[in-house]
Structure formats: C-alpha cells, structure tokens
mmCIF file of C-alpha atoms and ligand atoms in Angstrom:
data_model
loop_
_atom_site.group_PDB
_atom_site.id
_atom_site.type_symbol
_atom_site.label_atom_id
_atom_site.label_comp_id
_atom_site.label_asym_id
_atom_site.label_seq_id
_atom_site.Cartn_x
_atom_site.Cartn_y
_atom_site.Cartn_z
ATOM 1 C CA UNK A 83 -1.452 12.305 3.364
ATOM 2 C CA UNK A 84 -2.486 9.664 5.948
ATOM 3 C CA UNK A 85 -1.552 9.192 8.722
ATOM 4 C CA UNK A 86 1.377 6.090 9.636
ATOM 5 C CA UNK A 87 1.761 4.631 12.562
ATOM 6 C CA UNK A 88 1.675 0.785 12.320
ATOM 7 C CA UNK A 89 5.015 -1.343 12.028
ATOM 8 C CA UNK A 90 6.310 -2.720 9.133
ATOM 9 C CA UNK A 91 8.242 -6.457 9.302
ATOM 10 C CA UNK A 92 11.216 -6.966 7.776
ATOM 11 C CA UNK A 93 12.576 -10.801 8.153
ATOM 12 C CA UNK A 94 15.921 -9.757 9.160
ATOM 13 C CA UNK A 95 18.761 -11.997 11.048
ATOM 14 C CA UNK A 96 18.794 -10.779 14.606
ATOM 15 C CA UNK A 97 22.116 -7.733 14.801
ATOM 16 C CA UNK A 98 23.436 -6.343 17.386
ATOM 17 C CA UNK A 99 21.471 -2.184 17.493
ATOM 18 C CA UNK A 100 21.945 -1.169 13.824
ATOM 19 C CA UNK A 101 19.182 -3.028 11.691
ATOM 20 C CA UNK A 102 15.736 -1.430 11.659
ATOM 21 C CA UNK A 103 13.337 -3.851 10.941
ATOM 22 C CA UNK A 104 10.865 -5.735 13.190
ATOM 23 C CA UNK A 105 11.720 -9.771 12.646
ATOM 24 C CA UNK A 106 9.670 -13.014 13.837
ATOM 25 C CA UNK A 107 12.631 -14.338 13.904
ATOM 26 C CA UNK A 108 14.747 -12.083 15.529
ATOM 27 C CA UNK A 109 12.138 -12.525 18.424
ATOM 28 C CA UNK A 110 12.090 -15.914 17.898
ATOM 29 C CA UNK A 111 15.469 -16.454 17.968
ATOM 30 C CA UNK A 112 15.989 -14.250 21.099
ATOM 31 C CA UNK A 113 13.699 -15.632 23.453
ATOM 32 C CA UNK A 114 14.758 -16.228 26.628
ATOM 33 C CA UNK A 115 13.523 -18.764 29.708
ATOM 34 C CA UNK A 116 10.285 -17.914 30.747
ATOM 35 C CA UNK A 117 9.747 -15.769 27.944
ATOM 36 C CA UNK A 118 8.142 -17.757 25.263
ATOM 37 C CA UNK A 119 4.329 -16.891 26.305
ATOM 38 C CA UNK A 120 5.656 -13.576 25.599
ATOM 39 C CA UNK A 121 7.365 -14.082 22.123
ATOM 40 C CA UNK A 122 4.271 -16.120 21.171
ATOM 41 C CA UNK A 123 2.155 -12.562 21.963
ATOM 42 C CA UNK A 124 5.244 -10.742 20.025
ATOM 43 C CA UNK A 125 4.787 -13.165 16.787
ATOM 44 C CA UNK A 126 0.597 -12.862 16.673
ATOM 45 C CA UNK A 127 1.881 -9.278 17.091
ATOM 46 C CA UNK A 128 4.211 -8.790 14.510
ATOM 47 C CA UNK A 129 1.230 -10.304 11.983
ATOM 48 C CA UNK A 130 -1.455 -7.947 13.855
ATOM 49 C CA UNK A 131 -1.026 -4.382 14.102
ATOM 50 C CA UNK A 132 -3.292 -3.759 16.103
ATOM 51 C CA UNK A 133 -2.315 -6.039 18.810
ATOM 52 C CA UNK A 134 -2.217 -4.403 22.255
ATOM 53 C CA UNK A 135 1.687 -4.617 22.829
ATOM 54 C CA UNK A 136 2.137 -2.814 19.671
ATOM 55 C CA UNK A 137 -0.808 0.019 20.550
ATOM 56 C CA UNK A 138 1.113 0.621 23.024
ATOM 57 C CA UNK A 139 4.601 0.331 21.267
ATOM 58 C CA UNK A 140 3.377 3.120 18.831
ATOM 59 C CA UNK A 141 0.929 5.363 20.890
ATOM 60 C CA UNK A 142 4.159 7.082 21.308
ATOM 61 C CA UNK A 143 5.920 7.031 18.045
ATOM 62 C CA UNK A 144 8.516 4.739 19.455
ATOM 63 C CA UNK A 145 11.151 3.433 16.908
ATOM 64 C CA UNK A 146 13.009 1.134 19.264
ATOM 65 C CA UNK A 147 11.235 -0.843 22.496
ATOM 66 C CA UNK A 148 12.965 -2.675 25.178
ATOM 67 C CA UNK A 149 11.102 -5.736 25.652
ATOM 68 C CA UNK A 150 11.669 -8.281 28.346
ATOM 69 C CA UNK A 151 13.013 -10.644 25.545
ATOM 70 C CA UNK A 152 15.555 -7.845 24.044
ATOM 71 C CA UNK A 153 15.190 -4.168 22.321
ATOM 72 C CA UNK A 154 14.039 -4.621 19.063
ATOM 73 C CA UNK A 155 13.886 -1.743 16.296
ATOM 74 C CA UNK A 156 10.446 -1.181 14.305
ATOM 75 C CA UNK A 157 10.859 0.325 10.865
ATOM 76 C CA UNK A 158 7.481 3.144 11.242
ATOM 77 C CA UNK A 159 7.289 6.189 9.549
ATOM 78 C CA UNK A 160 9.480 7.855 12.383
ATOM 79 C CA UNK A 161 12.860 5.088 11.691
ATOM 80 C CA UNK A 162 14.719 6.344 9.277
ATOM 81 C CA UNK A 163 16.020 3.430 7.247
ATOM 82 C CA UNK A 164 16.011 -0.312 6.961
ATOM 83 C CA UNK A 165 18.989 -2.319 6.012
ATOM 84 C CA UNK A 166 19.160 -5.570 3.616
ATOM 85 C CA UNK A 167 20.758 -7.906 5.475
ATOM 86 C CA UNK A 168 23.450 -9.580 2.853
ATOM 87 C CA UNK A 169 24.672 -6.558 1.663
ATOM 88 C CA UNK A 170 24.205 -3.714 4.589
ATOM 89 C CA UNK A 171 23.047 -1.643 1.876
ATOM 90 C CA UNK A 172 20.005 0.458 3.808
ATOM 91 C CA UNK A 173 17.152 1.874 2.551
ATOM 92 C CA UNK A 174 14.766 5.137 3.948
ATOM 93 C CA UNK A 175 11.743 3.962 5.245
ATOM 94 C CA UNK A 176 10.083 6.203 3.153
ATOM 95 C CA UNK A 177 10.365 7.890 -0.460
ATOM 96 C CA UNK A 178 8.205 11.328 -0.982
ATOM 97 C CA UNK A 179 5.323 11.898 1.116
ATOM 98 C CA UNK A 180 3.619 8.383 1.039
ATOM 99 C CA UNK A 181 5.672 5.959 -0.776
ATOM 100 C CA UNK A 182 6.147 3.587 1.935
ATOM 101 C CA UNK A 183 8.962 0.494 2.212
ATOM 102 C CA UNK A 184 7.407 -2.906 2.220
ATOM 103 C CA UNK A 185 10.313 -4.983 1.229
ATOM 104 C CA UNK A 186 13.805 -5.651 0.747
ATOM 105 C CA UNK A 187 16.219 -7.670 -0.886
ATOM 106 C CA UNK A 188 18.810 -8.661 -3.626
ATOM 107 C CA UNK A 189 19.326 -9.403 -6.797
ATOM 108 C CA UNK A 190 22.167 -11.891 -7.824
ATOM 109 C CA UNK A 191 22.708 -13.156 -11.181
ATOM 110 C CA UNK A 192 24.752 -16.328 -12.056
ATOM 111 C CA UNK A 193 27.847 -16.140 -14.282
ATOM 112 C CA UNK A 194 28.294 -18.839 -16.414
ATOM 113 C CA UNK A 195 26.540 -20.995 -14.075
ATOM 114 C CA UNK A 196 29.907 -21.342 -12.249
ATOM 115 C CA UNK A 197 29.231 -18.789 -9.735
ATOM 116 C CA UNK A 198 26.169 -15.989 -8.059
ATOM 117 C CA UNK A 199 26.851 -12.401 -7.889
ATOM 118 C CA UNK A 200 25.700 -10.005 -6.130
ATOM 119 C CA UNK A 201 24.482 -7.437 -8.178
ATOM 120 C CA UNK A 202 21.918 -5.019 -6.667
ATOM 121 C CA UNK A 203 20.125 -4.534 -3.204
ATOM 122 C CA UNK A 204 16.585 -3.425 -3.999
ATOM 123 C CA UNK A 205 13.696 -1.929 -1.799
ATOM 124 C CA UNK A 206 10.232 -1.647 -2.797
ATOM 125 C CA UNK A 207 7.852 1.107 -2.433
ATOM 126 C CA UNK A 208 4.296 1.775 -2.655
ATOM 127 C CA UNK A 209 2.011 4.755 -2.172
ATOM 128 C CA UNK A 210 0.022 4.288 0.770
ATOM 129 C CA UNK A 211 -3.059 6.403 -0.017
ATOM 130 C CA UNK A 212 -3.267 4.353 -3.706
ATOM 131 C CA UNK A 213 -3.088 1.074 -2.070
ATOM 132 C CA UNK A 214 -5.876 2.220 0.577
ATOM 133 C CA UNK A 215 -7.933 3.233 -2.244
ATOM 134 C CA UNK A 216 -7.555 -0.071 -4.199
ATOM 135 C CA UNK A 217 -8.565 -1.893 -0.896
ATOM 136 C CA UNK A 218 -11.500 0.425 -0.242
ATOM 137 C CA UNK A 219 -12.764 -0.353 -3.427
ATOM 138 C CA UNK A 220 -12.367 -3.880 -4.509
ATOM 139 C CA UNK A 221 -11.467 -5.397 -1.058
ATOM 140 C CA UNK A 222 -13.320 -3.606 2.147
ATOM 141 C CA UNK A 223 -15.086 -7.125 2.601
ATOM 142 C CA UNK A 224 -12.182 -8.838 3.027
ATOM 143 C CA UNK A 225 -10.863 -9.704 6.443
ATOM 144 C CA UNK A 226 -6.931 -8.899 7.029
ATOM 145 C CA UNK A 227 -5.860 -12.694 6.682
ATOM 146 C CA UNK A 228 -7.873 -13.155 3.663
ATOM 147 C CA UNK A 229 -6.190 -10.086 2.050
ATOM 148 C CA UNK A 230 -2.402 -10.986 2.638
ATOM 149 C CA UNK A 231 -2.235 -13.666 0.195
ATOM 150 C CA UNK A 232 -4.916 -13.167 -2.519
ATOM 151 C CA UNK A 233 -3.953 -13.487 -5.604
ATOM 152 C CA UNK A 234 -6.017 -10.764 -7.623
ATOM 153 C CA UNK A 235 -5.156 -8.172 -4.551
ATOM 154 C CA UNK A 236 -1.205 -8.991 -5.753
ATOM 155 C CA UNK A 237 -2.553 -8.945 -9.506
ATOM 156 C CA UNK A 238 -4.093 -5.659 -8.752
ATOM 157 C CA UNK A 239 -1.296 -4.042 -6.699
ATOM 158 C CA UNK A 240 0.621 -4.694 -10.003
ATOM 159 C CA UNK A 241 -1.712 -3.670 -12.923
ATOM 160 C CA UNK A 242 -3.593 -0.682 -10.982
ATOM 161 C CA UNK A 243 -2.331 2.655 -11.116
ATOM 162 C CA UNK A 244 -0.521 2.692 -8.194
ATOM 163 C CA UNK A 245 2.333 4.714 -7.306
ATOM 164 C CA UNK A 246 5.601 2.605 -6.575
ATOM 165 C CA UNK A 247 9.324 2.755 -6.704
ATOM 166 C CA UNK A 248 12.060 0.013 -7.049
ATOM 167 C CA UNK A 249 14.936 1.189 -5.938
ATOM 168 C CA UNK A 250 17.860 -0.208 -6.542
ATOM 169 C CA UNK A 251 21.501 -0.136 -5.082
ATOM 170 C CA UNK A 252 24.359 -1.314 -7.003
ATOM 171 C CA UNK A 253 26.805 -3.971 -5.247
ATOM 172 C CA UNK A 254 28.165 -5.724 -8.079
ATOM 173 C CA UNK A 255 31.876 -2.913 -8.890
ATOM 174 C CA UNK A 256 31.617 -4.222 -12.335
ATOM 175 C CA UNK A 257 28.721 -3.547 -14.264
ATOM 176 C CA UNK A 258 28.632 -3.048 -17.846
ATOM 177 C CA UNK A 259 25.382 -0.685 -18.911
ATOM 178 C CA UNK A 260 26.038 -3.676 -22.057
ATOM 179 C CA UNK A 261 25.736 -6.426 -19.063
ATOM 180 C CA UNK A 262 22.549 -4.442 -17.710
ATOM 181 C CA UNK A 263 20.998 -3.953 -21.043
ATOM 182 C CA UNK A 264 21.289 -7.884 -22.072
ATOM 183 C CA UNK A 265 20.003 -8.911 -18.271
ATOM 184 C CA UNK A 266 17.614 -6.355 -18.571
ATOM 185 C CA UNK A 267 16.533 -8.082 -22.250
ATOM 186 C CA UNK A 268 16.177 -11.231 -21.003
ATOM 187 C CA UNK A 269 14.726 -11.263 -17.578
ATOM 188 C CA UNK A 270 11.976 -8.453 -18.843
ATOM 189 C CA UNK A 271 11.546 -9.758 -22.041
ATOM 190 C CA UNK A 272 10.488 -12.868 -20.479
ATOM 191 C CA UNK A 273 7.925 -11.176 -18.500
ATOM 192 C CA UNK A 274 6.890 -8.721 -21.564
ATOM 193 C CA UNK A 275 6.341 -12.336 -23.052
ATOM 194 C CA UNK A 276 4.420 -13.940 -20.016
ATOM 195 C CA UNK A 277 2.329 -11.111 -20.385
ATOM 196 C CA UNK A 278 1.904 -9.392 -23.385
ATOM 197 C CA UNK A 279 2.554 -12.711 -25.936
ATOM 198 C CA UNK A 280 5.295 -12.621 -28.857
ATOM 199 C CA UNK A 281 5.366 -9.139 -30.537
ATOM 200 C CA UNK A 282 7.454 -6.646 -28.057
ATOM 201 C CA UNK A 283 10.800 -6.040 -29.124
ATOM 202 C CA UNK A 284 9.910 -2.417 -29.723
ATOM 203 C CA UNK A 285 8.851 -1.594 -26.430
ATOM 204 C CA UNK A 286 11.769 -3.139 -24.631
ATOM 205 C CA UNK A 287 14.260 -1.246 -27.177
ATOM 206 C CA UNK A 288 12.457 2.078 -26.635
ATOM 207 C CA UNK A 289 13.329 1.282 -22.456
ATOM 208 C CA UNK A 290 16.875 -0.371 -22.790
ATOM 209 C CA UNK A 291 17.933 2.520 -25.390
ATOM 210 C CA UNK A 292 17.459 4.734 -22.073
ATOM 211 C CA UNK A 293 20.487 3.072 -21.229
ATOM 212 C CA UNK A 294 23.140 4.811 -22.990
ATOM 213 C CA UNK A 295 27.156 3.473 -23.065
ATOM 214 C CA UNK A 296 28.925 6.294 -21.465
ATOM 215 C CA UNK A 297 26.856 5.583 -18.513
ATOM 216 C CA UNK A 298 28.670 4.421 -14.805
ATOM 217 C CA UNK A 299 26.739 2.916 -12.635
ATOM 218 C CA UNK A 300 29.854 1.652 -10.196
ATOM 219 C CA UNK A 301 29.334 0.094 -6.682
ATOM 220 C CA UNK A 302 26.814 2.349 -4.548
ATOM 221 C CA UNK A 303 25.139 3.944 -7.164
ATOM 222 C CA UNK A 304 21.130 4.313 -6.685
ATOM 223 C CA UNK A 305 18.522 3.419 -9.549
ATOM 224 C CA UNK A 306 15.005 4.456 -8.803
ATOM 225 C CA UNK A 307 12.366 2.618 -10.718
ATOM 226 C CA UNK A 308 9.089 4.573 -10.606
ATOM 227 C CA UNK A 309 5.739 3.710 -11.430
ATOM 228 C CA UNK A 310 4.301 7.112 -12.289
ATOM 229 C CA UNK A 311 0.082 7.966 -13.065
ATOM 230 C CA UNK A 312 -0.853 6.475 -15.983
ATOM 231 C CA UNK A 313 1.161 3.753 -15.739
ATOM 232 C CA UNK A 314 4.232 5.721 -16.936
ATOM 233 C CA UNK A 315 7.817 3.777 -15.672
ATOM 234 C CA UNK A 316 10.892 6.798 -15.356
ATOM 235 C CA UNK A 317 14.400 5.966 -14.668
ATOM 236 C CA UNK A 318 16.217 7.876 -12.621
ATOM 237 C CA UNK A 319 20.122 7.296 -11.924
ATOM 238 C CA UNK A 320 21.454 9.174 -8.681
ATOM 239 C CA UNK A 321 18.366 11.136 -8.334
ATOM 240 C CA UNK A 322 18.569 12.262 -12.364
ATOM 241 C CA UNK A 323 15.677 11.553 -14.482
ATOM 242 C CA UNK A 324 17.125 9.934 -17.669
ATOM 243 C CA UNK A 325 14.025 8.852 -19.307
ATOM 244 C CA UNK A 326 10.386 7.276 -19.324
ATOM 245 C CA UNK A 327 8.330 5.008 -20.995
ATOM 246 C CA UNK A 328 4.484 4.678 -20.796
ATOM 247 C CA UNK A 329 3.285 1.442 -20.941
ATOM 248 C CA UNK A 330 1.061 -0.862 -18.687
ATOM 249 C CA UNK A 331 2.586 -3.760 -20.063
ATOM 250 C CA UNK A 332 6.317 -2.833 -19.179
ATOM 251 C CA UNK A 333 5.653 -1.425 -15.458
ATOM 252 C CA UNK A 334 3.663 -4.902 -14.649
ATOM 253 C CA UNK A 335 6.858 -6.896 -16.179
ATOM 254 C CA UNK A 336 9.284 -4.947 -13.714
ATOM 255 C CA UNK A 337 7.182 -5.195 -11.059
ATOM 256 C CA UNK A 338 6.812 -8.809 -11.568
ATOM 257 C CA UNK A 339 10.246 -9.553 -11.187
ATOM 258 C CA UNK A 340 10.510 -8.423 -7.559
ATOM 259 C CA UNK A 341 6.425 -9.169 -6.484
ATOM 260 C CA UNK A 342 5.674 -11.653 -9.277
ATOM 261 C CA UNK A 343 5.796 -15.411 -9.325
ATOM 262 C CA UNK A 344 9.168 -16.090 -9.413
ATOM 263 C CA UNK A 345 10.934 -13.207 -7.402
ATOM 264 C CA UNK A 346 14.292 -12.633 -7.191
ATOM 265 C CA UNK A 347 14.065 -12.775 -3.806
ATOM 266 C CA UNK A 348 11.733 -14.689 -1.944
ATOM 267 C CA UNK A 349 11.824 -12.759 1.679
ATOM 268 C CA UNK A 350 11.168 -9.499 -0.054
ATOM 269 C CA UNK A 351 8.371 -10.643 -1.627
ATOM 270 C CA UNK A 352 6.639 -12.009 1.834
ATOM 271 C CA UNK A 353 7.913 -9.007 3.425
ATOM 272 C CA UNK A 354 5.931 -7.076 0.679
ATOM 273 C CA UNK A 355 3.064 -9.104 1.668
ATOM 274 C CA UNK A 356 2.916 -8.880 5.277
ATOM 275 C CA UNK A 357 3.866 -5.174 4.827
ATOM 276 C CA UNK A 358 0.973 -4.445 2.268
ATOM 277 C CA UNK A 359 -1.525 -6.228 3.848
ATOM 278 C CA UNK A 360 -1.074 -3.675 7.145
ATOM 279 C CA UNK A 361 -0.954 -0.872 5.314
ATOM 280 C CA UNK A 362 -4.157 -1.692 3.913
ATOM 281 C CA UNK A 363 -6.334 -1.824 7.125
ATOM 282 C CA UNK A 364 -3.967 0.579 8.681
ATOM 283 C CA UNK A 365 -6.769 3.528 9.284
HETATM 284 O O1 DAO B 287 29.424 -10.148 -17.140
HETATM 285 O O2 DAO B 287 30.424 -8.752 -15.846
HETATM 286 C C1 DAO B 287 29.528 -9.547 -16.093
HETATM 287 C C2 DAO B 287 28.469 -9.755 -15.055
HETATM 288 C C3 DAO B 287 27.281 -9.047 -15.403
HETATM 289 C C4 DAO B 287 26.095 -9.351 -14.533
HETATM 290 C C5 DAO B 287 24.979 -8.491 -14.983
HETATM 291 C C6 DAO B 287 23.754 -8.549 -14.232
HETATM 292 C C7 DAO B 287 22.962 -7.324 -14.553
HETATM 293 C C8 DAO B 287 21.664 -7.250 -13.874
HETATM 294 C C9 DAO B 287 20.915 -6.003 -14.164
HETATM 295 C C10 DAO B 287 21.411 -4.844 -13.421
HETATM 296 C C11 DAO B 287 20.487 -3.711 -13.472
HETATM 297 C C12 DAO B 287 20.990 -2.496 -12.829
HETATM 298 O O1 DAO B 288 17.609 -7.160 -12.591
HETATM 299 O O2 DAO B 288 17.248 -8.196 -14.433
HETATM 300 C C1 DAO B 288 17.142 -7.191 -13.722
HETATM 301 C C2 DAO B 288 16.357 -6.056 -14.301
HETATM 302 C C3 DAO B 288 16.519 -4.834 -13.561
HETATM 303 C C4 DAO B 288 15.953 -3.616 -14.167
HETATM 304 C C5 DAO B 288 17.083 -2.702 -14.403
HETATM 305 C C6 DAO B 288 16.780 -1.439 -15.031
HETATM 306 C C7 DAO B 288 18.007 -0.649 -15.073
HETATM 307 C C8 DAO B 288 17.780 0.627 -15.665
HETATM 308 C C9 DAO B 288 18.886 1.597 -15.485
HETATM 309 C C10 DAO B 288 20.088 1.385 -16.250
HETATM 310 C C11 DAO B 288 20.777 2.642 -16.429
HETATM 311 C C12 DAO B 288 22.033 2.528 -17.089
#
C-alpha cells in the first residue's frame, strides 16, 4: 500500500464545520478584505498538491487548517468521510486498503417528465496503486495538467483493470427493485449499445436477474458497485454479496454513467478528475 497524503477536492457549497471536502469555491466564496492574494495561492493550491501551503498543511496529517481566510476541512486519508452536498448523505474517504474517494454526487431521475427525484447519492472509488500503475506505464511523460483532462487517460481509467467501487446510497423511500431493473435497462443498455453495438440483451438479463423481487432497498440503504480483477462487476447490497458478472463490456457501461460523457452528475465527474489526476503524481 502507498502511502496518502495529498488532498482531495470536493466542489462543495461552503457549511458551517461538518462537510469534509476541500472547495475552490468555498475559498472563493469566503475570502475576506485583504485576503484575495491569499485565496488566489489557496486556488493554484487546491489544483497543485504540491504547493507549499499544502506541504505544509499535510506534513502533519492535518484534516482541518485554520487559514487566515477561514478553517477549511481536507478530505486525506486521515478525514473520515465526505458528504454530498444535496442530500447530506456522507461517504468514507476510503473503501479497503487503497480504494480512494475521488467524487461525489447524485443521481435523480425524472418522472413522467413532470418532476426530478432524487434517487441515489453515489461516491466513486478507485484503487490508488492500479491507477499509479496505469500512469507509470502509459502516461509518466505527461505533465500533471496534460493528464487531468486527456481523453484516453479517462478511456483507460475505464477499460483497464482497475479496481473501483460505485457506491451508492439510496434517497429516493420508494424504490421498486421493478423501477431499478427498468432504469437499470435503459440507462445501461444504452451504454452496452454505445459500446458494444446491437446484440446484448443477454448480458444485461444475466446482471438485472441479480435483482430479485423480494428485495428492499428503502431510504439509506448502501449498494456497492465493484469493479473486481478481470474485469468482474459484484453487487453487493448492505455489505452482502448478491452476485457478479464478468464482463469488460458491462463494468465500462456502469462506469460510464458516472465518469462517461454524459454523467449523471457533472461536479462528480470534475471532482473525479481533479481527484485522479493527484493521485496519479502523488509519490
Ligand atoms: O416509478 O416509483 C417510481 C420512480 C422510480 C424511479 C426509479 C429510478 C431508479 C434508478 C436506479 C436505481 C438503482 C439503485
Ligand atoms: O442509476 O440508472 C442507474 C443505474 C444504476 C445501477 C444500479 C445497479 C443496481 C443494482 C442493485 C439492485 C439490487 C436490487
């Protein structure tokens, strides 16, 4: 296991103590007279690790820092949690011994087109060592701000085999597993087709028959998504395995709905970025 010691952003609102996630603009917003030289060094920070103000943030494992501009909570390996800010719904920093947070954020669905729900808060996760080991050996040649928005580095981190977890938390009180399986058919199945062409309405039955009726996923409940080695995706529900399907195609289409194109939600997806980019020349 490596070590982890850089901070991970989170583009949170600014709250009063309870969030734990390090936010341009939380800083931004909380800048006071004579402080903006300051927030301008926070911001370049916030995008640079390695940045002296943060060397010294994290020399000692710090998880909050008073700064002149306000105290502002960095979510490192020692914080414990970081919270999505719509829902409250918080998330551990880390899952295992190197599956590391880089993003969070929700999931709403429209009913009817007449109005959005809320249905799940989601966090994603990636192995630290596997995503070091992609970068050492397609990317060491890259410099930092090249790496953040390629696109075959985002291609990669979702077609490698490398270790991840979507975790999900259920807001919506009402969920059918019926409801789940026919959202589940249509926003994966349009990724299975994106990717894979016409042909797989086998491979989505063999995941959504996983799903079985007597099911309850009520308000609260956890869903763990994981990308296992060998590109093997297992469900879990409260911690309880309940199945697992191997297949390339399938983990890339799940993945793609939180890191893909068209994301559910935008802010989780550039907090993924900014996140995995740092991890990546984190040493
Ligand atoms: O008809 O009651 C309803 C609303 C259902 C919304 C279903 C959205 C399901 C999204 C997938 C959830 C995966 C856990
Ligand atoms: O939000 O459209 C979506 C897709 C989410 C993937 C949901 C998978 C849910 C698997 C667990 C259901 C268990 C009953």
């Amino acid at each position: 296991m490596v070590s982890f010691r850089f901070p991970f952003s989170f583009s949170q609102p600014p709250r009063a103590t309870s969030f734990s996630g390090f936010s341009v603009s939380a800083v931004a917003v909380s800048v006071t007279v004579g402080a903006a030289a300051a927030a301008g060094a926070a911001i370049a920070a916030s995008r640079n690790p390695r940045h002296p103000i943060l060397e010294w943030a994290f020399s000692s494992h710090r998880s909050s820092l008073l700064l002149p501009w306000g105290s502002i909570t960095l979510a490192d390996s020692t914080s414990e949690s970081v919270v999505e800010p719509k829902t409250g719904f918080s998330f551990p920093a880390s899952i295992g011994d190197s599956r590391r947070l880089l993003g969070v954020g929700l999931r709403k669905k429209s009913l009817l087109g007449l109005k959005n729900i809320d249905v799940y808060a989601f966090g994603v996760y990636a192995d630290c060592d596997d995503v070091k080991k992609l970068v050492g050996e397609k990317y060491a040649n890259l410099p930092a701000s090249e790496i953040r928005g390629n696109k075959s580095f985002l291609d990669d981190l979702m077609q490698a085999d490398i270790k991840m977890t979507i975790r999900l938390q259920i807001v919506y009180g009402k969920l059918s597993i019926r409801s789940v399986r026919s959202a589940f058919q249509e926003s994966v199945g349009n990724r299975l087709k994106k990717f894979g062409g016409l042909d797989n309405d086998q491979l989505l039955l063999s995941f959504t028959s996983l799903f079985k009726d007597e099911y309850k996923i009520p308000r609260n409940s956890t869903i763990d998504l994981t990308k296992e080695p060998g590109h093997v995706l297992s469900v879990a529900i409260e911690g309880d395995h309940v199945g697992s399907v191997k297949s390339q195609l399938l983990c890339r289409s799940i993945l793609d709905l939180y890191i893909g194109e068209e994301p559910f939600d935008k802010n989780a997806k550039e907090d993924f970025l900014d996140n995995v980019a740092s991890l990546a020349f984190d040493n």
